[in-house]
CSV table of N, CA, C and O in Angstrom, one decimal:
chain,number,residue,atom,x,y,z
A,1,MET,N,-66.6,16.4,-55.3
A,1,MET,CA,-65.5,16.8,-56.1
A,1,MET,C,-64.4,15.7,-55.9
A,1,MET,O,-63.9,15.5,-54.9
A,2,SER,N,-64.1,15.1,-57.0
A,2,SER,CA,-63.1,14.0,-57.0
A,2,SER,C,-61.8,14.5,-57.6
A,2,SER,O,-61.9,15.4,-58.4
A,3,LEU,N,-60.8,13.9,-57.2
A,3,LEU,CA,-59.5,14.3,-57.6
A,3,LEU,C,-59.0,13.4,-58.7
A,3,LEU,O,-59.3,12.2,-58.7
A,4,THR,N,-58.3,14.0,-59.7
A,4,THR,CA,-57.8,13.1,-60.7
A,4,THR,C,-56.5,12.5,-60.2
A,4,THR,O,-55.9,13.0,-59.2
A,5,LEU,N,-56.0,11.6,-60.9
A,5,LEU,CA,-54.7,10.9,-60.5
A,5,LEU,C,-53.6,11.9,-60.5
A,5,LEU,O,-52.8,11.9,-59.6
A,6,ASN,N,-53.5,12.8,-61.5
A,6,ASN,CA,-52.4,13.8,-61.5
A,6,ASN,C,-52.5,14.7,-60.3
A,6,ASN,O,-51.5,15.1,-59.7
A,7,GLN,N,-53.7,15.2,-60.0
A,7,GLN,CA,-53.9,16.0,-58.8
A,7,GLN,C,-53.5,15.3,-57.5
A,7,GLN,O,-52.9,15.9,-56.6
A,8,PHE,N,-53.9,14.1,-57.4
A,8,PHE,CA,-53.6,13.3,-56.2
A,8,PHE,C,-52.1,13.1,-56.0
A,8,PHE,O,-51.5,13.3,-55.0
A,9,LEU,N,-51.4,12.8,-57.1
A,9,LEU,CA,-49.9,12.6,-57.1
A,9,LEU,C,-49.2,13.9,-56.8
A,9,LEU,O,-48.2,14.0,-56.1
A,10,PHE,N,-49.8,15.0,-57.4
A,10,PHE,CA,-49.2,16.4,-57.1
A,10,PHE,C,-49.4,16.7,-55.6
A,10,PHE,O,-48.5,17.3,-55.0
A,11,LEU,N,-50.5,16.3,-55.0
A,11,LEU,CA,-50.7,16.6,-53.6
A,11,LEU,C,-49.8,15.8,-52.7
A,11,LEU,O,-49.2,16.3,-51.8
A,12,ILE,N,-49.5,14.5,-53.1
A,12,ILE,CA,-48.6,13.7,-52.3
A,12,ILE,C,-47.2,14.2,-52.5
A,12,ILE,O,-46.4,14.3,-51.5
A,13,LEU,N,-46.8,14.6,-53.7
A,13,LEU,CA,-45.5,15.2,-53.9
A,13,LEU,C,-45.3,16.5,-53.1
A,13,LEU,O,-44.2,16.8,-52.6
A,14,THR,N,-46.4,17.3,-53.0
A,14,THR,CA,-46.3,18.6,-52.3
A,14,THR,C,-46.1,18.3,-50.8
A,14,THR,O,-45.3,18.9,-50.1
A,15,PHE,N,-46.9,17.3,-50.2
A,15,PHE,CA,-46.7,17.0,-48.8
A,15,PHE,C,-45.3,16.4,-48.6
A,15,PHE,O,-44.6,16.8,-47.6
A,16,ALA,N,-44.8,15.6,-49.5
A,16,ALA,CA,-43.4,15.1,-49.3
A,16,ALA,C,-42.4,16.2,-49.4
A,16,ALA,O,-41.4,16.2,-48.6
A,17,ALA,N,-42.6,17.2,-50.3
A,17,ALA,CA,-41.6,18.3,-50.4
A,17,ALA,C,-41.7,19.1,-49.1
A,17,ALA,O,-40.6,19.6,-48.6
A,18,VAL,N,-42.9,19.3,-48.6
A,18,VAL,CA,-43.0,20.1,-47.3
A,18,VAL,C,-42.3,19.4,-46.2
A,18,VAL,O,-41.6,20.0,-45.4
A,19,VAL,N,-42.6,18.1,-46.0
A,19,VAL,CA,-41.9,17.3,-45.0
A,19,VAL,C,-40.4,17.3,-45.1
A,19,VAL,O,-39.7,17.5,-44.2
A,20,ALA,N,-39.9,17.1,-46.4
A,20,ALA,CA,-38.5,17.1,-46.6
A,20,ALA,C,-37.9,18.5,-46.3
A,20,ALA,O,-36.8,18.6,-45.7
A,21,GLY,N,-38.6,19.5,-46.7
A,21,GLY,CA,-38.1,20.9,-46.4
A,21,GLY,C,-38.1,21.1,-44.9
A,21,GLY,O,-37.1,21.8,-44.4
A,22,ALA,N,-39.1,20.7,-44.2
A,22,ALA,CA,-39.0,20.8,-42.7
A,22,ALA,C,-37.9,20.1,-42.1
A,22,ALA,O,-37.1,20.6,-41.2
A,23,PHE,N,-37.7,18.8,-42.5
A,23,PHE,CA,-36.6,18.0,-42.0
A,23,PHE,C,-35.2,18.7,-42.3
A,23,PHE,O,-34.3,18.7,-41.5
A,24,LEU,N,-35.1,19.2,-43.6
A,24,LEU,CA,-33.9,19.8,-44.0
A,24,LEU,C,-33.6,21.1,-43.2
A,24,LEU,O,-32.5,21.4,-42.8
A,25,THR,N,-34.7,21.9,-42.9
A,25,THR,CA,-34.5,23.1,-42.1
A,25,THR,C,-34.1,22.7,-40.7
A,25,THR,O,-33.2,23.4,-40.1
A,26,MET,N,-34.7,21.7,-40.1
A,26,MET,CA,-34.3,21.3,-38.7
A,26,MET,C,-32.9,20.8,-38.7
A,26,MET,O,-32.1,21.1,-37.8
A,27,PHE,N,-32.5,20.0,-39.8
A,27,PHE,CA,-31.2,19.5,-39.9
A,27,PHE,C,-30.1,20.6,-40.0
A,27,PHE,O,-29.1,20.6,-39.3
A,28,LEU,N,-30.4,21.6,-40.8
A,28,LEU,CA,-29.4,22.7,-41.0
A,28,LEU,C,-29.3,23.5,-39.7
A,28,LEU,O,-28.2,24.0,-39.3
A,29,ALA,N,-30.4,23.7,-39.0
A,29,ALA,CA,-30.4,24.5,-37.7
A,29,ALA,C,-29.5,23.7,-36.7
A,29,ALA,O,-28.7,24.3,-36.0
A,30,GLN,N,-29.7,22.4,-36.6
A,30,GLN,CA,-28.9,21.6,-35.7
A,30,GLN,C,-27.5,21.6,-36.1
A,30,GLN,O,-26.6,21.6,-35.3
A,31,LEU,N,-27.2,21.5,-37.4
A,31,LEU,CA,-25.8,21.6,-37.9
A,31,LEU,C,-25.2,22.9,-37.6
A,31,LEU,O,-24.0,22.9,-37.2
A,32,ARG,N,-25.9,24.0,-37.6
A,32,ARG,CA,-25.4,25.3,-37.3
A,32,ARG,C,-25.0,25.3,-35.8
A,32,ARG,O,-23.9,25.8,-35.4
A,33,LYS,N,-25.9,24.8,-34.9
A,33,LYS,CA,-25.6,24.8,-33.5
A,33,LYS,C,-24.4,23.9,-33.2
A,33,LYS,O,-23.6,24.3,-32.4
A,34,THR,N,-24.3,22.8,-33.9
A,34,THR,CA,-23.2,21.9,-33.7
A,34,THR,C,-21.9,22.6,-34.1
A,34,THR,O,-20.9,22.4,-33.5
A,35,ALA,N,-21.9,23.3,-35.2
A,35,ALA,CA,-20.7,24.0,-35.7
A,35,ALA,C,-20.3,25.1,-34.7
A,35,ALA,O,-19.1,25.2,-34.4
A,36,LYS,N,-21.2,25.8,-34.1
A,36,LYS,CA,-20.9,26.8,-33.0
A,36,LYS,C,-20.3,26.1,-31.8
A,36,LYS,O,-19.3,26.6,-31.3
A,37,GLU,N,-20.8,25.0,-31.4
A,37,GLU,CA,-20.3,24.3,-30.3
A,37,GLU,C,-18.9,23.7,-30.6
A,37,GLU,O,-18.0,23.7,-29.8
A,38,GLY,N,-18.7,23.2,-31.8
A,38,GLY,CA,-17.4,22.7,-32.3
A,38,GLY,C,-16.4,23.8,-32.3
A,38,GLY,O,-15.2,23.6,-31.9
A,39,GLU,N,-16.8,25.0,-32.7
A,39,GLU,CA,-15.9,26.2,-32.6
A,39,GLU,C,-15.4,26.5,-31.2
A,39,GLU,O,-14.3,26.8,-30.9
A,40,LYS,N,-16.4,26.6,-30.3
A,40,LYS,CA,-16.1,26.8,-28.9
A,40,LYS,C,-15.2,25.8,-28.3
A,40,LYS,O,-14.2,26.1,-27.6
A,41,THR,N,-15.5,24.5,-28.7
A,41,THR,CA,-14.6,23.4,-28.2
A,41,THR,C,-13.2,23.5,-28.8
A,41,THR,O,-12.2,23.3,-28.1
A,42,LEU,N,-13.1,23.9,-30.0
A,42,LEU,CA,-11.8,24.1,-30.6
A,42,LEU,C,-11.0,25.2,-30.0
A,42,LEU,O,-9.8,25.0,-29.7
A,43,ILE,N,-11.6,26.3,-29.6
A,43,ILE,CA,-10.9,27.4,-28.9
A,43,ILE,C,-10.5,26.9,-27.5
A,43,ILE,O,-9.3,27.1,-27.1
A,44,GLU,N,-11.3,26.1,-26.9
A,44,GLU,CA,-10.9,25.6,-25.5
A,44,GLU,C,-9.8,24.6,-25.7
A,44,GLU,O,-8.9,24.6,-24.9
A,45,VAL,N,-9.8,23.8,-26.7
A,45,VAL,CA,-8.8,22.8,-26.9
A,45,VAL,C,-7.4,23.5,-27.2
A,45,VAL,O,-6.4,23.1,-26.7
A,46,ARG,N,-7.5,24.6,-28.0
A,46,ARG,CA,-6.3,25.3,-28.2
A,46,ARG,C,-5.7,25.9,-27.0
A,46,ARG,O,-4.4,25.8,-26.8
A,47,SER,N,-6.5,26.4,-26.1
A,47,SER,CA,-6.0,26.9,-24.8
A,47,SER,C,-5.4,25.8,-24.0
A,47,SER,O,-4.4,26.0,-23.3
A,48,LEU,N,-6.1,24.7,-24.0
A,48,LEU,CA,-5.6,23.5,-23.2
A,48,LEU,C,-4.3,23.0,-23.7
A,48,LEU,O,-3.4,22.6,-23.0
A,49,VAL,N,-4.1,23.0,-25.1
A,49,VAL,CA,-2.9,22.6,-25.7
A,49,VAL,C,-1.7,23.5,-25.3
A,49,VAL,O,-0.6,23.1,-25.0
A,50,SER,N,-2.0,24.8,-25.3
A,50,SER,CA,-1.0,25.7,-24.9
A,50,SER,C,-0.6,25.5,-23.5
A,50,SER,O,0.6,25.6,-23.1
A,51,ASN,N,-1.6,25.3,-22.6
A,51,ASN,CA,-1.2,25.0,-21.2
A,51,ASN,C,-0.5,23.7,-21.1
A,51,ASN,O,0.5,23.5,-20.3
A,52,LEU,N,-0.8,22.7,-21.9
A,52,LEU,CA,-0.1,21.4,-21.9
A,52,LEU,C,1.3,21.6,-22.4
A,52,LEU,O,2.2,21.0,-21.8
A,53,ASN,N,1.5,22.4,-23.3
A,53,ASN,CA,2.9,22.7,-23.8
A,53,ASN,C,3.7,23.4,-22.7
A,53,ASN,O,4.9,23.0,-22.5
A,54,ALA,N,3.1,24.3,-22.0
A,54,ALA,CA,3.9,25.0,-20.9
A,54,ALA,C,4.2,23.9,-19.8
A,54,ALA,O,5.3,23.9,-19.3
A,55,THR,N,3.2,23.1,-19.5
A,55,THR,CA,3.5,22.1,-18.5
A,55,THR,C,4.6,21.1,-18.9
A,55,THR,O,5.4,20.7,-18.1
A,56,ASN,N,4.6,20.8,-20.2
A,56,ASN,CA,5.6,19.9,-20.8
A,56,ASN,C,6.9,20.5,-20.6
A,56,ASN,O,7.9,19.8,-20.3
A,57,ARG,N,7.1,21.8,-20.9
A,57,ARG,CA,8.4,22.4,-20.7
A,57,ARG,C,8.8,22.4,-19.3
A,57,ARG,O,10.0,22.1,-19.0
A,58,GLN,N,7.9,22.6,-18.4
A,58,GLN,CA,8.3,22.6,-16.9
A,58,GLN,C,8.7,21.2,-16.5
A,58,GLN,O,9.7,21.0,-15.8
A,59,ILE,N,8.0,20.2,-17.0
A,59,ILE,CA,8.4,18.8,-16.7
A,59,ILE,C,9.7,18.5,-17.2
A,59,ILE,O,10.5,17.8,-16.5
A,60,ASN,N,10.0,18.9,-18.4
A,60,ASN,CA,11.3,18.6,-19.0
A,60,ASN,C,12.4,19.3,-18.2
A,60,ASN,O,13.5,18.7,-18.0
A,61,GLU,N,12.2,20.5,-17.7
A,61,GLU,CA,13.2,21.2,-16.9
A,61,GLU,C,13.4,20.4,-15.6
A,61,GLU,O,14.5,20.2,-15.2
A,62,LYS,N,12.3,19.9,-15.0
A,62,LYS,CA,12.4,19.2,-13.7
A,62,LYS,C,13.1,17.9,-14.0
A,62,LYS,O,13.9,17.4,-13.1
A,63,ILE,N,12.9,17.2,-15.1
A,63,ILE,CA,13.5,16.0,-15.4
A,63,ILE,C,15.0,16.2,-15.6
A,63,ILE,O,15.8,15.3,-15.1
A,64,GLU,N,15.4,17.3,-16.2
A,64,GLU,CA,16.9,17.6,-16.4
A,64,GLU,C,17.5,17.8,-15.0
A,64,GLU,O,18.6,17.3,-14.7
A,65,ASN,N,16.8,18.5,-14.1
A,65,ASN,CA,17.3,18.7,-12.8
A,65,ASN,C,17.4,17.4,-12.0
A,65,ASN,O,18.3,17.1,-11.2
A,66,LEU,N,16.4,16.5,-12.3
A,66,LEU,CA,16.4,15.2,-11.6
A,66,LEU,C,17.5,14.3,-12.0
A,66,LEU,O,18.1,13.6,-11.3
A,67,GLY,N,17.9,14.5,-13.3
A,67,GLY,CA,19.0,13.7,-13.8
A,67,GLY,C,20.3,14.1,-13.1
A,67,GLY,O,21.1,13.2,-12.7
A,68,GLU,N,20.5,15.4,-12.8
A,68,GLU,CA,21.7,15.8,-12.0
A,68,GLU,C,21.6,15.3,-10.6
A,68,GLU,O,22.7,14.8,-10.1
A,69,VAL,N,20.5,15.3,-10.0
A,69,VAL,CA,20.3,14.7,-8.7
A,69,VAL,C,20.6,13.2,-8.6
A,69,VAL,O,21.3,12.7,-7.7
A,70,VAL,N,20.2,12.5,-9.7
A,70,VAL,CA,20.4,11.1,-9.7
A,70,VAL,C,21.9,10.8,-9.9
A,70,VAL,O,22.5,9.9,-9.2
A,71,GLU,N,22.6,11.6,-10.7
A,71,GLU,CA,24.0,11.4,-10.9
A,71,GLU,C,24.8,11.7,-9.6
A,71,GLU,O,25.7,11.0,-9.2
A,72,ALA,N,24.4,12.8,-8.9
A,72,ALA,CA,25.0,13.0,-7.6
A,72,ALA,C,24.7,11.9,-6.6
A,72,ALA,O,25.6,11.5,-5.8
A,73,SER,N,23.5,11.4,-6.6
A,73,SER,CA,23.2,10.3,-5.7
A,73,SER,C,24.0,9.0,-6.0
A,73,SER,O,24.4,8.3,-5.1
A,74,LYS,N,24.2,8.8,-7.3
A,74,LYS,CA,25.0,7.6,-7.7
A,74,LYS,C,26.5,7.8,-7.2
A,74,LYS,O,27.0,6.9,-6.6
A,75,LYS,N,27.0,9.0,-7.3
A,75,LYS,CA,28.4,9.3,-6.8
A,75,LYS,C,28.4,9.1,-5.3
A,75,LYS,O,29.4,8.5,-4.8
A,76,ALA,N,27.4,9.6,-4.6
A,76,ALA,CA,27.4,9.4,-3.2
A,76,ALA,C,27.3,8.0,-2.8
A,76,ALA,O,27.9,7.5,-1.8
A,77,ALA,N,26.4,7.2,-3.5
A,77,ALA,CA,26.3,5.8,-3.2
A,77,ALA,C,27.6,5.0,-3.4
A,77,ALA,O,28.0,4.2,-2.6
A,78,VAL,N,28.3,5.4,-4.5
A,78,VAL,CA,29.5,4.7,-4.8
A,78,VAL,C,30.6,5.0,-3.7
A,78,VAL,O,31.3,4.2,-3.3
A,79,THR,N,30.6,6.3,-3.4
A,79,THR,CA,31.6,6.7,-2.3
A,79,THR,C,31.3,6.0,-1.0
A,79,THR,O,32.2,5.6,-0.3
A,80,LEU,N,30.0,6.0,-0.7
A,80,LEU,CA,29.6,5.3,0.6
A,80,LEU,C,29.9,3.8,0.6
A,80,LEU,O,30.4,3.3,1.6
A,81,SER,N,29.7,3.2,-0.6
A,81,SER,CA,30.0,1.8,-0.6
A,81,SER,C,31.5,1.5,-0.5
A,81,SER,O,32.0,0.6,0.1
A,82,GLU,N,32.3,2.4,-1.2
A,82,GLU,CA,33.8,2.3,-1.0
A,82,GLU,C,34.2,2.5,0.4
A,82,GLU,O,35.1,1.8,0.9
A,83,ALA,N,33.6,3.5,1.1
A,83,ALA,CA,34.0,3.7,2.5
A,83,ALA,C,33.6,2.6,3.4
A,83,ALA,O,34.4,2.2,4.2
A,84,SER,N,32.4,2.0,3.1
A,84,SER,CA,32.0,0.9,4.0
A,84,SER,C,32.9,-0.4,3.7
A,84,SER,O,33.2,-1.1,4.6
A,85,MET,N,33.3,-0.5,2.4
A,85,MET,CA,34.2,-1.6,2.1
A,85,MET,C,35.5,-1.5,2.8
A,85,MET,O,36.0,-2.4,3.3
A,86,LEU,N,36.0,-0.2,2.7
A,86,LEU,CA,37.3,0.0,3.4
A,86,LEU,C,37.2,-0.2,4.9
A,86,LEU,O,38.0,-0.8,5.5
A,87,LEU,N,36.1,0.3,5.5
A,87,LEU,CA,35.8,0.1,6.9
A,87,LEU,C,35.7,-1.4,7.3
A,87,LEU,O,36.3,-1.8,8.3
A,88,SER,N,35.0,-2.1,6.5
A,88,SER,CA,34.8,-3.5,6.8
A,88,SER,C,36.1,-4.4,6.6
A,88,SER,O,36.4,-5.3,7.3
A,89,THR,N,36.8,-4.1,5.5
A,89,THR,CA,38.0,-4.9,5.2
A,89,THR,C,39.2,-4.5,6.1
A,89,THR,O,40.0,-5.3,6.4
A,90,ARG,N,39.3,-3.2,6.4
A,90,ARG,CA,40.5,-2.7,7.1
A,90,ARG,C,40.4,-2.7,8.7
A,90,ARG,O,41.3,-2.9,9.4
A,91,PHE,N,39.1,-2.5,9.1
A,91,PHE,CA,39.0,-2.3,10.6
A,91,PHE,C,38.1,-3.4,11.2
A,91,PHE,O,38.5,-3.9,12.3
A,92,ILE,N,37.0,-3.7,10.7
A,92,ILE,CA,36.0,-4.6,11.4
A,92,ILE,C,36.5,-6.0,11.3
A,92,ILE,O,36.5,-6.7,12.3
A,93,ARG,N,36.8,-6.5,10.1
A,93,ARG,CA,37.2,-7.9,10.0
A,93,ARG,C,38.5,-8.3,10.8
A,93,ARG,O,38.5,-9.3,11.5
A,94,PRO,N,39.5,-7.5,10.8
A,94,PRO,CA,40.7,-7.8,11.6
A,94,PRO,C,40.3,-7.7,13.1
A,94,PRO,O,40.9,-8.5,13.9
A,95,ALA,N,39.5,-6.8,13.5
A,95,ALA,CA,39.2,-6.7,14.9
A,95,ALA,C,38.1,-7.7,15.4
A,95,ALA,O,37.9,-7.8,16.6
A,96,SER,N,37.5,-8.4,14.4
A,96,SER,CA,36.4,-9.3,14.8
A,96,SER,C,36.9,-10.5,15.7
A,96,SER,O,36.1,-11.0,16.5
A,97,LYS,N,38.1,-10.8,15.6
A,97,LYS,CA,38.6,-11.9,16.4
A,97,LYS,C,38.7,-11.5,17.9
A,97,LYS,O,38.8,-12.3,18.8
A,98,TYR,N,38.7,-10.2,18.1
A,98,TYR,CA,38.8,-9.7,19.5
A,98,TYR,C,37.5,-9.4,20.1
A,98,TYR,O,37.4,-9.0,21.3
A,99,TRP,N,36.4,-9.4,19.3
A,99,TRP,CA,35.1,-9.1,19.8
A,99,TRP,C,34.6,-9.9,21.0
A,99,TRP,O,34.0,-9.3,21.9
A,100,PRO,N,34.9,-11.2,21.1
A,100,PRO,CA,34.4,-11.9,22.2
A,100,PRO,C,35.0,-11.4,23.5
A,100,PRO,O,34.4,-11.6,24.6
A,101,ILE,N,36.1,-10.8,23.4
A,101,ILE,CA,36.8,-10.3,24.6
A,101,ILE,C,36.3,-8.8,24.9
A,101,ILE,O,36.0,-8.4,26.0
A,102,LEU,N,36.3,-8.0,23.8
A,102,LEU,CA,36.0,-6.6,23.9
A,102,LEU,C,34.6,-6.3,24.3
A,102,LEU,O,34.3,-5.4,25.0
A,103,PHE,N,33.6,-7.1,23.8
A,103,PHE,CA,32.2,-6.8,24.0
A,103,PHE,C,31.8,-6.9,25.5
A,103,PHE,O,31.2,-6.0,26.0
A,104,PRO,N,32.3,-8.0,26.2
A,104,PRO,CA,32.0,-8.0,27.6
A,104,PRO,C,32.7,-6.9,28.4
A,104,PRO,O,32.1,-6.4,29.4
A,105,LEU,N,33.9,-6.6,28.0
A,105,LEU,CA,34.6,-5.5,28.7
A,105,LEU,C,33.8,-4.1,28.4
A,105,LEU,O,33.7,-3.3,29.3
A,106,PHE,N,33.3,-4.0,27.2
A,106,PHE,CA,32.5,-2.8,26.9
A,106,PHE,C,31.3,-2.7,27.8
A,106,PHE,O,30.9,-1.6,28.3
A,107,ARG,N,30.6,-3.8,27.9
A,107,ARG,CA,29.4,-3.9,28.7
A,107,ARG,C,29.7,-3.6,30.2
A,107,ARG,O,28.9,-2.9,30.9
A,108,LEU,N,30.8,-4.1,30.7
A,108,LEU,CA,31.2,-3.9,32.1
A,108,LEU,C,31.5,-2.4,32.3
A,108,LEU,O,31.1,-1.8,33.3
A,109,GLY,N,32.2,-1.8,31.3
A,109,GLY,CA,32.5,-0.4,31.4
A,109,GLY,C,31.2,0.5,31.4
A,109,GLY,O,31.1,1.5,32.2
A,110,LEU,N,30.2,0.1,30.6
A,110,LEU,CA,28.9,0.8,30.6
A,110,LEU,C,28.2,0.7,32.0
A,110,LEU,O,27.7,1.6,32.5
A,111,ARG,N,28.3,-0.5,32.6
A,111,ARG,CA,27.6,-0.7,33.9
A,111,ARG,C,28.3,0.2,34.9
A,111,ARG,O,27.7,0.8,35.8
A,112,LEU,N,29.7,0.2,34.9
A,112,LEU,CA,30.4,1.0,35.9
A,112,LEU,C,30.1,2.5,35.7
A,112,LEU,O,29.9,3.2,36.7
A,113,LEU,N,29.9,3.0,34.4
A,113,LEU,CA,29.6,4.4,34.2
A,113,LEU,C,28.2,4.7,34.8
A,113,LEU,O,27.9,5.7,35.3
A,114,LYS,N,27.3,3.7,34.6
A,114,LYS,CA,25.9,3.9,35.0
A,114,LYS,C,25.9,4.0,36.6
A,114,LYS,O,25.2,4.8,37.1
A,115,LYS,N,26.7,3.1,37.2
A,115,LYS,CA,26.7,3.1,38.7
A,115,LYS,C,27.3,4.4,39.2
A,115,LYS,O,26.9,5.0,40.2
A,116,LYS,N,28.3,5.0,38.5
A,116,LYS,CA,28.9,6.3,38.9
A,116,LYS,C,27.9,7.4,38.8
A,116,LYS,O,27.8,8.2,39.6
A,117,LYS,N,27.1,7.4,37.7
A,117,LYS,CA,26.0,8.4,37.5
A,117,LYS,C,25.0,8.3,38.6
A,117,LYS,O,24.5,9.3,39.1
A,118,GLU,N,24.6,7.0,39.0
A,118,GLU,CA,23.6,6.8,40.0
A,118,GLU,C,24.2,7.3,41.4
A,118,GLU,O,23.4,7.9,42.2
A,119,VAL,N,25.5,7.1,41.6
A,119,VAL,CA,26.0,7.5,42.9
A,119,VAL,C,26.1,9.0,42.9
A,119,VAL,O,25.8,9.6,43.9
A,120,LYS,N,26.4,9.7,41.8
A,120,LYS,CA,26.5,11.2,41.8
A,120,LYS,C,25.1,11.7,42.0
A,120,LYS,O,24.9,12.7,42.6
A,121,ASN,N,24.1,11.2,41.3
A,121,ASN,CA,22.7,11.7,41.4
A,121,ASN,C,22.1,11.4,42.8
A,121,ASN,O,21.3,12.1,43.2
A,122,GLY,N,22.6,10.3,43.4
A,122,GLY,CA,22.1,9.9,44.7
A,122,GLY,C,22.5,10.8,45.8
A,122,GLY,O,21.9,11.1,46.8
A,123,ARG,N,23.7,11.4,45.7
A,123,ARG,CA,24.3,12.3,46.7
A,123,ARG,C,23.8,13.7,46.7
A,123,ARG,O,23.3,14.4,46.1
């Protein structure tokens, strides 16, 4: 039994249609699975975005508080620098010419105090 040309071409087209239908069916099934996973991922992303927004609000509040702390620190640093400037210009520099005399006297006084403590503890 031999096939005619039309029958042979119809057979080839039938096989091609069956193969194309199978591939189309597998493609649509995979596309459906991918769509479900995409939906799950979108729900998860929405929850993460809401958490990120909450975190962003908390960070902004902390940054505002940090700004106040920085301003207070600046004021403290300025006040400390003014106090140290006053101390160095009014007290330390004028007294520095007497340091060569005062420092050995201070050491001598410390030694004498140490000897008094040793004598008290020894008795």
